[in-house]
Amino acid sequence: MTEMKASSFWKTTLKGARYVVAPMVDQSELAWRLLSRRHGAQLCYTPMLHAQVFVRDANYRRENLYSEVCSEDRPLIVQFCANDPEVFVQAGLLAQDYCDAIDLNLGCPQMIAKRGHYGAFLQEEWELLQNMISMASERLTVPVTCKIRVFPEIEKTVEYAKMLEKAGCQLLTVHGRTKEQKGPLTGIASWEHIKAVRKAVSIPVFANGNVQYLSDVKRCLQETGVEGVMSAEGSLHNPALFEGRSPPVWEMSEEYLQIVQQYPCPLSFIRAHLFKLWHHTLQIYKDLRDELAKAKNLQGIVDVNTRLKLKCKQEEKAYEKEGDRTNGQLHLPHWICQPYVRPVPKDVSLENGGNHLLENVGRKRSLEEEEEEEDDGDGNTENLSKKKQKKKARNPNKSFDTSLKPKYAKCEQCGNPKVSGK
């Protein structure tokens, strides 16, 4: 019965969706979802929402879901992070009338998820997860789905997936990376893990990871046997990915900005999207990158977008006259939507003794390490972190000279300031 129910849910409610846009914090808002749907996406997720905040804060519910109701925006899955069965259920009850399913985030690998005890940091707590999913499945009127990351071992990943299915999960998205694979350690996602899960469970499975072009999507579907393929960063750099097109960036950015005027969202979301879309171009026109970062309103962002378009159109004319030419490491001219491949740190190689990086993932820096990044007091900002460089740009007189700061007793265990009286 569960197998039939899950299959019917995917085929009927989700309309057999194969091309899926991932839940992304502050990046899969309504305007972006609508842009994605117009260019091939068949299913979208909301950004990850905090279940506890969603339950207690009416403004949070309105700003993140209730005010974003749009007939074009279906099918839609609302994703929550949670670590308490009752809170997860209550959030689902408040959201179920505005979506087609409720998803439990079990894949976020970031430090904020570790501190909040949610996402991928729940993957060892199987009893808790069973309770959360089974309780939600019994009390909600829409299906419960899950998005997970894999364990290093295929066998454990398969058992994990089977446990979630037995608990009541009706669709499983498998991100083929471990929770340690993030930032400079992102690496390649394992489709072998995903394939093994697909063979082991009866519910529909979506694959996530290694998707940069439509050809990757088709190859993933063929190699893993999954029902659908989810894209996150790939779609951020090219919203037309599922159409199999690589359009000029300005085509996508202008359409997105037009949608935003009808369906407003925070300026920070808009700016972040344009940084992704124009990523390769902004490496060249750094003055416009700075202007985009400092834009105070939507019109300011639109103006920067227009200037980027004009510069690229001029380059495009010259490019057409001169014919094909080398373009650095890019396969296409920088003004064409295309993937961004995160470079591996030059001084680190996991194959050459760089495994110590794994020990440092999520490790809190000590006070001594923080001080190593400080300004020397003479205005030299070369060793400042990016965050401090931005602060320095906004306030040139700001000093990070450690000699001017009060000294605190340090904790013998972690090296951070010791709490008074302890």
Short mmCIF file of C-alpha atoms in Angstrom, two decimals:
data_model
loop_
_atom_site.label_atom_id
_atom_site.label_comp_id
_atom_site.label_asym_id
_atom_site.label_seq_id
_atom_site.Cartn_x
_atom_site.Cartn_y
_atom_site.Cartn_z
CA MET A 1 0.00 0.00 0.00
CA THR A 2 2.83 2.40 0.90
CA GLU A 3 4.62 1.64 -2.39
CA MET A 4 1.45 2.30 -4.39
CA LYS A 5 0.73 5.47 -2.45
CA ALA A 6 4.26 6.82 -2.96
CA SER A 7 4.28 5.98 -6.66
CA SER A 8 0.89 7.63 -7.15
CA PHE A 9 2.11 10.72 -5.28
CA TRP A 10 5.05 11.15 -7.68
CA LYS A 11 3.13 10.33 -10.84
CA THR A 12 -0.06 12.23 -10.05
CA THR A 13 0.55 14.99 -7.52
CA LEU A 14 4.09 15.78 -8.66
CA LYS A 15 3.13 15.04 -12.29
CA GLY A 16 6.05 12.66 -12.77
CA ALA A 17 8.56 15.47 -12.20
CA ARG A 18 12.08 14.65 -13.37
CA TYR A 19 13.67 18.11 -13.37
CA VAL A 20 13.81 19.49 -9.84
CA VAL A 21 15.14 22.74 -8.33
CA ALA A 22 16.61 22.18 -4.87
CA PRO A 23 15.66 23.84 -1.60
CA MET A 24 18.29 26.56 -1.05
CA VAL A 25 18.46 28.92 1.91
CA ASP A 26 17.51 32.43 0.74
CA GLN A 27 17.92 31.33 -2.91
CA SER A 28 14.84 29.32 -3.91
CA GLU A 29 12.30 32.03 -3.19
CA LEU A 30 9.13 32.45 -5.27
CA ALA A 31 10.66 34.72 -7.94
CA TRP A 32 13.48 32.26 -8.59
CA ARG A 33 11.11 29.31 -8.61
CA LEU A 34 8.92 31.00 -11.21
CA LEU A 35 11.96 31.76 -13.39
CA SER A 36 13.09 28.15 -13.07
CA ARG A 37 9.65 26.77 -13.96
CA ARG A 38 9.52 28.93 -17.08
CA HIS A 39 12.75 27.30 -18.19
CA GLY A 40 12.16 23.62 -17.69
CA ALA A 41 11.94 22.94 -13.95
CA GLN A 42 8.99 20.65 -13.17
CA LEU A 43 9.14 20.75 -9.37
CA CYS A 44 10.50 23.26 -6.89
CA TYR A 45 11.14 23.37 -3.16
CA THR A 46 10.92 26.36 -0.85
CA PRO A 47 14.07 27.48 0.91
CA MET A 48 14.77 25.55 4.09
CA LEU A 49 12.49 26.92 6.82
CA HIS A 50 13.05 26.54 10.57
CA ALA A 51 10.12 24.54 11.92
CA GLN A 52 10.29 26.02 15.41
CA VAL A 53 10.32 29.60 14.13
CA PHE A 54 7.55 28.78 11.65
CA VAL A 55 5.35 27.54 14.49
CA ARG A 56 5.85 30.46 16.84
CA ASP A 57 6.19 33.43 14.45
CA ALA A 58 3.21 34.49 12.31
CA ASN A 59 5.35 37.04 10.45
CA TYR A 60 7.85 34.33 9.52
CA ARG A 61 5.02 32.19 8.14
CA ARG A 62 3.62 35.07 6.13
CA GLU A 63 6.94 36.25 4.73
CA ASN A 64 8.21 32.78 3.80
CA LEU A 65 5.10 30.99 2.58
CA TYR A 66 1.68 32.53 3.02
CA SER A 67 2.38 35.68 1.01
CA GLU A 68 4.05 33.65 -1.77
CA VAL A 69 0.95 31.74 -2.86
CA CYS A 70 0.90 31.65 -6.67
CA SER A 71 -1.02 29.32 -8.97
CA GLU A 72 2.03 28.99 -11.26
CA ASP A 73 4.13 27.75 -8.35
CA ARG A 74 2.95 24.13 -8.21
CA PRO A 75 3.80 21.40 -7.56
CA LEU A 76 5.68 22.72 -4.53
CA ILE A 77 7.35 21.03 -1.57
CA VAL A 78 7.98 22.95 1.66
CA GLN A 79 11.19 21.98 3.42
CA PHE A 80 11.73 22.27 7.19
CA CYS A 81 14.68 21.68 9.43
CA ALA A 82 13.61 20.26 12.79
CA ASN A 83 14.77 17.99 15.60
CA ASP A 84 11.52 17.58 17.55
CA PRO A 85 8.65 15.40 16.30
CA GLU A 86 5.85 17.57 17.68
CA VAL A 87 7.38 20.80 16.38
CA PHE A 88 7.87 19.24 12.93
CA VAL A 89 4.25 18.09 12.88
CA GLN A 90 2.92 21.47 14.01
CA ALA A 91 4.94 23.24 11.30
CA GLY A 92 3.64 20.77 8.73
CA LEU A 93 0.04 21.35 9.82
CA LEU A 94 0.49 25.10 9.33
CA ALA A 95 2.07 24.64 5.88
CA GLN A 96 0.20 21.70 4.36
CA ASP A 97 -2.58 23.77 2.76
CA TYR A 98 0.00 25.72 0.74
CA CYS A 99 2.03 22.87 -0.78
CA ASP A 100 2.03 19.30 -2.09
CA ALA A 101 4.37 17.72 0.46
CA ILE A 102 6.46 18.46 3.55
CA ASP A 103 10.19 17.68 3.36
CA LEU A 104 12.48 17.05 6.32
CA ASN A 105 15.98 18.44 5.79
CA LEU A 106 18.51 15.78 6.72
CA GLY A 107 21.21 17.04 4.37
CA CYS A 108 22.44 20.45 5.52
CA PRO A 109 26.14 20.05 6.42
CA GLN A 110 26.86 23.62 7.55
CA MET A 111 28.08 24.63 10.99
CA ILE A 112 24.79 26.39 11.72
CA ALA A 113 23.08 23.00 11.32
CA LYS A 114 25.53 21.44 13.75
CA ARG A 115 24.91 24.17 16.30
CA GLY A 116 21.15 23.93 15.80
CA HIS A 117 21.23 20.13 15.81
CA TYR A 118 19.44 19.56 12.53
CA GLY A 119 20.13 18.64 8.90
CA ALA A 120 22.88 16.09 8.27
CA PHE A 121 23.80 16.13 11.95
CA LEU A 122 20.73 14.03 12.73
CA GLN A 123 21.73 11.18 10.44
CA GLU A 124 22.95 8.98 13.31
CA GLU A 125 19.77 9.45 15.38
CA TRP A 126 17.56 6.90 13.68
CA GLU A 127 15.05 6.49 16.51
CA LEU A 128 14.38 10.24 16.57
CA LEU A 129 14.00 10.34 12.79
CA GLN A 130 11.63 7.38 12.82
CA ASN A 131 9.46 9.17 15.36
CA MET A 132 9.47 12.44 13.43
CA ILE A 133 8.56 10.91 10.09
CA SER A 134 6.01 8.39 11.35
CA MET A 135 4.22 10.98 13.47
CA ALA A 136 4.10 13.47 10.60
CA SER A 137 2.94 10.79 8.16
CA GLU A 138 0.03 9.91 10.44
CA ARG A 139 -1.12 13.46 11.16
CA LEU A 140 -0.51 15.42 7.96
CA THR A 141 -2.79 15.38 4.94
CA VAL A 142 0.15 15.68 2.51
CA PRO A 143 3.06 13.22 2.07
CA VAL A 144 6.30 13.48 4.03
CA THR A 145 9.56 13.40 2.07
CA CYS A 146 13.24 13.56 3.09
CA LYS A 147 16.48 14.91 1.66
CA ILE A 148 19.59 13.15 2.92
CA ARG A 149 23.34 12.97 2.48
CA VAL A 150 25.12 9.64 2.22
CA PHE A 151 27.36 7.84 4.67
CA PRO A 152 30.83 6.85 3.41
CA GLU A 153 29.63 3.23 3.38
CA ILE A 154 27.09 2.28 0.72
CA GLU A 155 25.63 -0.44 2.96
CA LYS A 156 24.90 1.98 5.82
CA THR A 157 23.41 4.49 3.39
CA VAL A 158 21.06 1.82 2.05
CA GLU A 159 19.96 0.82 5.56
CA TYR A 160 19.41 4.48 6.39
CA ALA A 161 17.19 4.93 3.34
CA LYS A 162 15.21 1.76 4.11
CA MET A 163 14.65 2.97 7.68
CA LEU A 164 13.25 6.28 6.41
CA GLU A 165 11.01 4.48 3.94
CA LYS A 166 9.66 2.19 6.66
CA ALA A 167 8.99 5.20 8.89
CA GLY A 168 6.70 6.69 6.24
CA CYS A 169 8.86 8.74 3.88
CA GLN A 170 7.18 8.75 0.46
CA LEU A 171 9.96 10.27 -1.63
CA LEU A 172 13.66 10.38 -0.92
CA THR A 173 16.22 12.80 -2.34
CA VAL A 174 19.78 11.50 -2.03
CA HIS A 175 22.65 13.97 -2.22
CA GLY A 176 25.59 11.75 -3.12
CA ARG A 177 28.05 13.47 -0.79
CA THR A 178 28.84 12.97 2.88
CA LYS A 179 28.31 15.75 5.39
CA GLU A 180 32.07 16.34 5.39
CA GLN A 181 32.07 17.07 1.65
CA LYS A 182 31.53 20.82 1.59
CA GLY A 183 33.47 23.98 0.74
CA PRO A 184 36.99 23.11 -0.48
CA LEU A 185 36.27 19.44 0.25
CA THR A 186 33.10 19.25 -1.85
CA GLY A 187 34.47 16.80 -4.38
CA ILE A 188 32.46 14.49 -6.62
CA ALA A 189 29.08 13.11 -5.55
CA SER A 190 28.76 9.33 -5.58
CA TRP A 191 26.11 8.14 -7.98
CA GLU A 192 26.95 4.59 -6.87
CA HIS A 193 25.43 5.35 -3.46
CA ILE A 194 22.35 6.80 -5.14
CA LYS A 195 22.00 3.82 -7.47
CA ALA A 196 22.21 1.41 -4.53
CA VAL A 197 19.49 3.31 -2.66
CA ARG A 198 17.27 3.34 -5.75
CA LYS A 199 17.55 -0.45 -6.00
CA ALA A 200 16.86 -0.98 -2.30
CA VAL A 201 13.71 1.10 -1.76
CA SER A 202 10.26 1.05 -3.34
CA ILE A 203 9.51 4.77 -3.02
CA PRO A 204 10.55 7.32 -5.71
CA VAL A 205 14.12 8.64 -5.43
CA PHE A 206 15.64 11.90 -6.65
CA ALA A 207 19.40 12.24 -7.22
CA ASN A 208 21.39 15.33 -6.26
CA GLY A 209 25.01 16.06 -7.16
CA ASN A 210 27.28 16.45 -10.24
CA VAL A 211 24.65 18.19 -12.37
CA GLN A 212 25.96 21.03 -14.53
CA TYR A 213 24.29 20.43 -17.89
CA LEU A 214 21.16 18.70 -19.19
CA SER A 215 23.41 15.92 -20.48
CA ASP A 216 24.43 15.25 -16.85
CA VAL A 217 20.76 15.01 -15.89
CA LYS A 218 20.04 12.45 -18.61
CA ARG A 219 23.15 10.45 -17.79
CA CYS A 220 22.24 10.43 -14.08
CA LEU A 221 18.72 9.21 -14.82
CA GLN A 222 20.14 6.42 -16.95
CA GLU A 223 22.97 5.35 -14.64
CA THR A 224 21.10 5.48 -11.32
CA GLY A 225 17.54 4.64 -12.36
CA VAL A 226 16.10 7.44 -10.21
CA GLU A 227 12.78 9.11 -10.92
CA GLY A 228 14.16 12.66 -10.97
CA VAL A 229 17.30 14.77 -10.72
CA MET A 230 17.69 17.79 -8.45
CA SER A 231 19.97 20.76 -9.16
CA ALA A 232 21.13 23.48 -6.79
CA GLU A 233 24.27 25.37 -7.83
CA GLY A 234 23.89 24.31 -11.43
CA SER A 235 20.53 26.03 -11.67
CA LEU A 236 21.77 29.13 -9.86
CA HIS A 237 24.39 29.67 -12.56
CA ASN A 238 22.08 28.66 -15.40
CA PRO A 239 18.30 28.73 -14.76
CA ALA A 240 17.81 27.30 -18.27
CA LEU A 241 19.80 24.16 -17.43
CA PHE A 242 16.76 21.89 -17.72
CA GLU A 243 16.01 23.31 -21.17
CA GLY A 244 19.44 22.26 -22.34
CA ARG A 245 20.30 25.89 -23.17
CA SER A 246 23.14 28.19 -22.20
CA PRO A 247 21.64 31.64 -22.82
CA PRO A 248 23.35 35.01 -22.36
CA VAL A 249 23.40 35.92 -18.69
CA TRP A 250 21.48 39.14 -19.26
CA GLU A 251 18.57 37.18 -20.72
CA MET A 252 18.11 35.34 -17.43
CA SER A 253 18.97 38.24 -15.14
CA GLU A 254 16.57 40.65 -16.84
CA GLU A 255 13.72 38.13 -16.74
CA TYR A 256 14.42 37.43 -13.06
CA LEU A 257 14.43 41.16 -12.22
CA GLN A 258 11.11 41.58 -14.00
CA ILE A 259 9.60 38.76 -11.93
CA VAL A 260 10.98 40.31 -8.74
CA GLN A 261 9.07 43.50 -9.46
CA GLN A 262 5.86 41.49 -9.41
CA TYR A 263 6.86 39.15 -6.57
CA PRO A 264 9.26 41.13 -4.32
CA CYS A 265 11.82 39.50 -2.08
CA PRO A 266 14.67 40.78 0.16
CA LEU A 267 17.39 42.70 -1.66
CA SER A 268 20.00 40.29 -0.32
CA PHE A 269 18.35 37.43 -2.25
CA ILE A 270 18.36 39.41 -5.49
CA ARG A 271 21.95 40.50 -5.11
CA ALA A 272 23.06 36.93 -4.37
CA HIS A 273 21.33 35.64 -7.50
CA LEU A 274 23.03 38.22 -9.70
CA PHE A 275 26.39 37.41 -8.18
CA LYS A 276 25.84 33.78 -9.20
CA LEU A 277 24.52 34.59 -12.69
CA TRP A 278 27.26 37.10 -13.46
CA HIS A 279 29.96 35.19 -11.57
CA HIS A 280 32.43 34.80 -14.44
CA THR A 281 31.88 38.32 -15.77
CA LEU A 282 32.36 39.91 -12.34
CA GLN A 283 35.85 38.40 -12.18
CA ILE A 284 36.67 40.77 -15.06
CA TYR A 285 34.62 43.86 -14.22
CA LYS A 286 35.54 44.11 -10.56
CA ASP A 287 34.40 47.71 -10.31
CA LEU A 288 30.86 46.62 -11.17
CA ARG A 289 31.15 43.75 -8.71
CA ASP A 290 31.78 46.33 -6.00
CA GLU A 291 28.86 48.45 -7.20
CA LEU A 292 26.55 45.45 -7.15
CA ALA A 293 27.63 44.71 -3.59
CA LYS A 294 26.89 48.30 -2.51
CA ALA A 295 23.57 48.76 -4.34
CA LYS A 296 21.01 50.14 -1.90
CA ASN A 297 17.81 49.25 -3.73
CA LEU A 298 16.36 47.26 -6.62
CA GLN A 299 16.87 50.07 -9.10
CA GLY A 300 20.54 50.20 -8.18
CA ILE A 301 20.87 46.50 -8.94
CA VAL A 302 18.97 46.92 -12.22
CA ASP A 303 21.36 49.72 -13.22
CA VAL A 304 24.43 47.55 -12.56
CA ASN A 305 22.84 44.70 -14.50
CA THR A 306 22.26 47.02 -17.47
CA ARG A 307 25.86 48.20 -17.45
CA LEU A 308 27.13 44.61 -17.32
CA LYS A 309 24.93 43.78 -20.29
CA LEU A 310 26.26 46.72 -22.33
CA LYS A 311 29.88 45.77 -21.65
CA CYS A 312 29.24 42.15 -22.59
CA LYS A 313 27.33 43.09 -25.74
CA GLN A 314 30.36 45.10 -26.86
CA GLU A 315 32.62 42.13 -26.17
CA GLU A 316 30.20 39.84 -27.99
CA LYS A 317 30.45 41.93 -31.17
CA ALA A 318 34.24 41.82 -31.06
CA TYR A 319 34.13 38.11 -30.31
CA GLU A 320 31.95 37.42 -33.36
CA LYS A 321 34.34 39.37 -35.62
CA GLU A 322 37.46 37.67 -34.34
CA GLY A 323 35.97 34.20 -34.27
CA ASP A 324 36.68 31.56 -31.63
CA ARG A 325 39.46 32.33 -29.23
CA THR A 326 40.71 30.99 -25.93
CA ASN A 327 38.71 32.13 -22.95
CA GLY A 328 40.79 31.06 -19.98
CA GLN A 329 39.39 27.94 -18.34
CA LEU A 330 35.81 28.61 -19.46
CA HIS A 331 34.26 26.56 -22.23
CA LEU A 332 32.07 29.49 -23.30
CA PRO A 333 32.44 33.29 -23.27
CA HIS A 334 32.04 34.63 -19.76
CA TRP A 335 28.70 36.30 -20.58
CA ILE A 336 27.06 32.94 -21.31
CA CYS A 337 25.34 31.01 -18.48
CA GLN A 338 27.62 28.13 -17.52
CA PRO A 339 28.72 26.21 -14.43
CA TYR A 340 31.16 27.40 -11.84
CA VAL A 341 33.56 24.67 -10.77
CA ARG A 342 34.92 25.29 -7.29
CA PRO A 343 38.73 25.11 -7.45
CA VAL A 344 40.66 22.76 -5.19
CA PRO A 345 42.97 24.69 -2.80
CA LYS A 346 46.44 24.86 -4.30
CA ASP A 347 48.19 24.00 -1.03
CA VAL A 348 45.96 21.08 -0.14
CA SER A 349 45.65 17.69 -1.74
CA LEU A 350 43.77 14.86 -0.09
CA GLU A 351 45.84 12.45 -2.13
CA ASN A 352 49.09 13.97 -0.85
CA GLY A 353 48.64 14.03 2.88
CA GLY A 354 45.86 16.62 3.00
CA ASN A 355 43.54 14.43 5.06
CA HIS A 356 44.09 16.73 8.04
CA LEU A 357 41.54 19.03 6.42
CA LEU A 358 38.82 16.59 7.35
CA GLU A 359 39.75 17.11 10.99
CA ASN A 360 39.32 20.85 10.61
CA VAL A 361 35.87 20.85 9.01
CA GLY A 362 33.59 22.69 11.38
CA ARG A 363 36.39 23.24 13.91
CA LYS A 364 36.10 26.48 15.82
CA ARG A 365 39.12 28.69 15.44
CA SER A 366 41.03 29.64 18.54
CA LEU A 367 41.73 33.21 19.56
CA GLU A 368 45.34 32.91 18.35
CA GLU A 369 44.15 31.99 14.86
CA GLU A 370 41.75 34.91 14.82
CA GLU A 371 44.55 37.28 15.80
CA GLU A 372 46.77 36.04 12.96
CA GLU A 373 44.29 37.57 10.52
CA GLU A 374 44.28 40.99 12.22
CA ASP A 375 45.57 44.24 10.77
CA ASP A 376 49.13 45.13 11.74
CA GLY A 377 48.04 48.66 12.67
CA ASP A 378 49.67 50.30 9.65
CA GLY A 379 46.74 49.85 7.28
CA ASN A 380 48.00 46.61 5.76
CA THR A 381 44.89 44.55 5.00
CA GLU A 382 46.48 41.79 2.95
CA ASN A 383 46.12 39.27 5.76
CA LEU A 384 42.61 40.26 6.74
CA SER A 385 39.75 37.84 6.23
CA LYS A 386 37.27 38.75 3.49
CA LYS A 387 34.75 39.78 6.13
CA LYS A 388 37.21 42.18 7.75
CA GLN A 389 38.28 43.54 4.36
CA LYS A 390 34.65 44.46 3.70
CA LYS A 391 34.44 46.20 7.06
CA LYS A 392 37.65 48.07 6.23
CA ALA A 393 36.22 49.14 2.86
CA ARG A 394 33.13 50.57 4.55
CA ASN A 395 35.16 52.23 7.31
CA PRO A 396 38.76 52.99 6.23
CA ASN A 397 39.61 54.32 9.70
CA LYS A 398 38.69 51.08 11.42
CA SER A 399 41.68 49.37 12.99
CA PHE A 400 42.10 45.71 13.69
CA ASP A 401 45.40 46.27 15.52
CA THR A 402 45.47 43.59 18.24
CA SER A 403 47.72 45.71 20.46
CA LEU A 404 44.86 48.16 20.93
CA LYS A 405 42.43 45.48 22.04
CA PRO A 406 41.93 44.44 25.65
CA LYS A 407 43.55 41.15 26.56
CA TYR A 408 41.50 38.36 28.07
CA ALA A 409 42.46 35.26 29.93
CA LYS A 410 42.23 32.30 27.62
CA CYS A 411 40.54 28.99 28.21
CA GLU A 412 43.13 26.22 28.63
CA GLN A 413 40.99 23.83 26.58
CA CYS A 414 39.91 25.82 23.52
CA GLY A 415 42.05 28.96 23.54
CA ASN A 416 39.05 31.30 23.41
CA PRO A 417 38.34 34.00 26.03
CA LYS A 418 37.55 32.49 29.41
CA VAL A 419 34.16 33.35 30.86
CA SER A 420 34.48 35.51 33.96
CA GLY A 421 34.34 33.57 37.18
CA LYS A 422 35.01 30.20 35.57
#
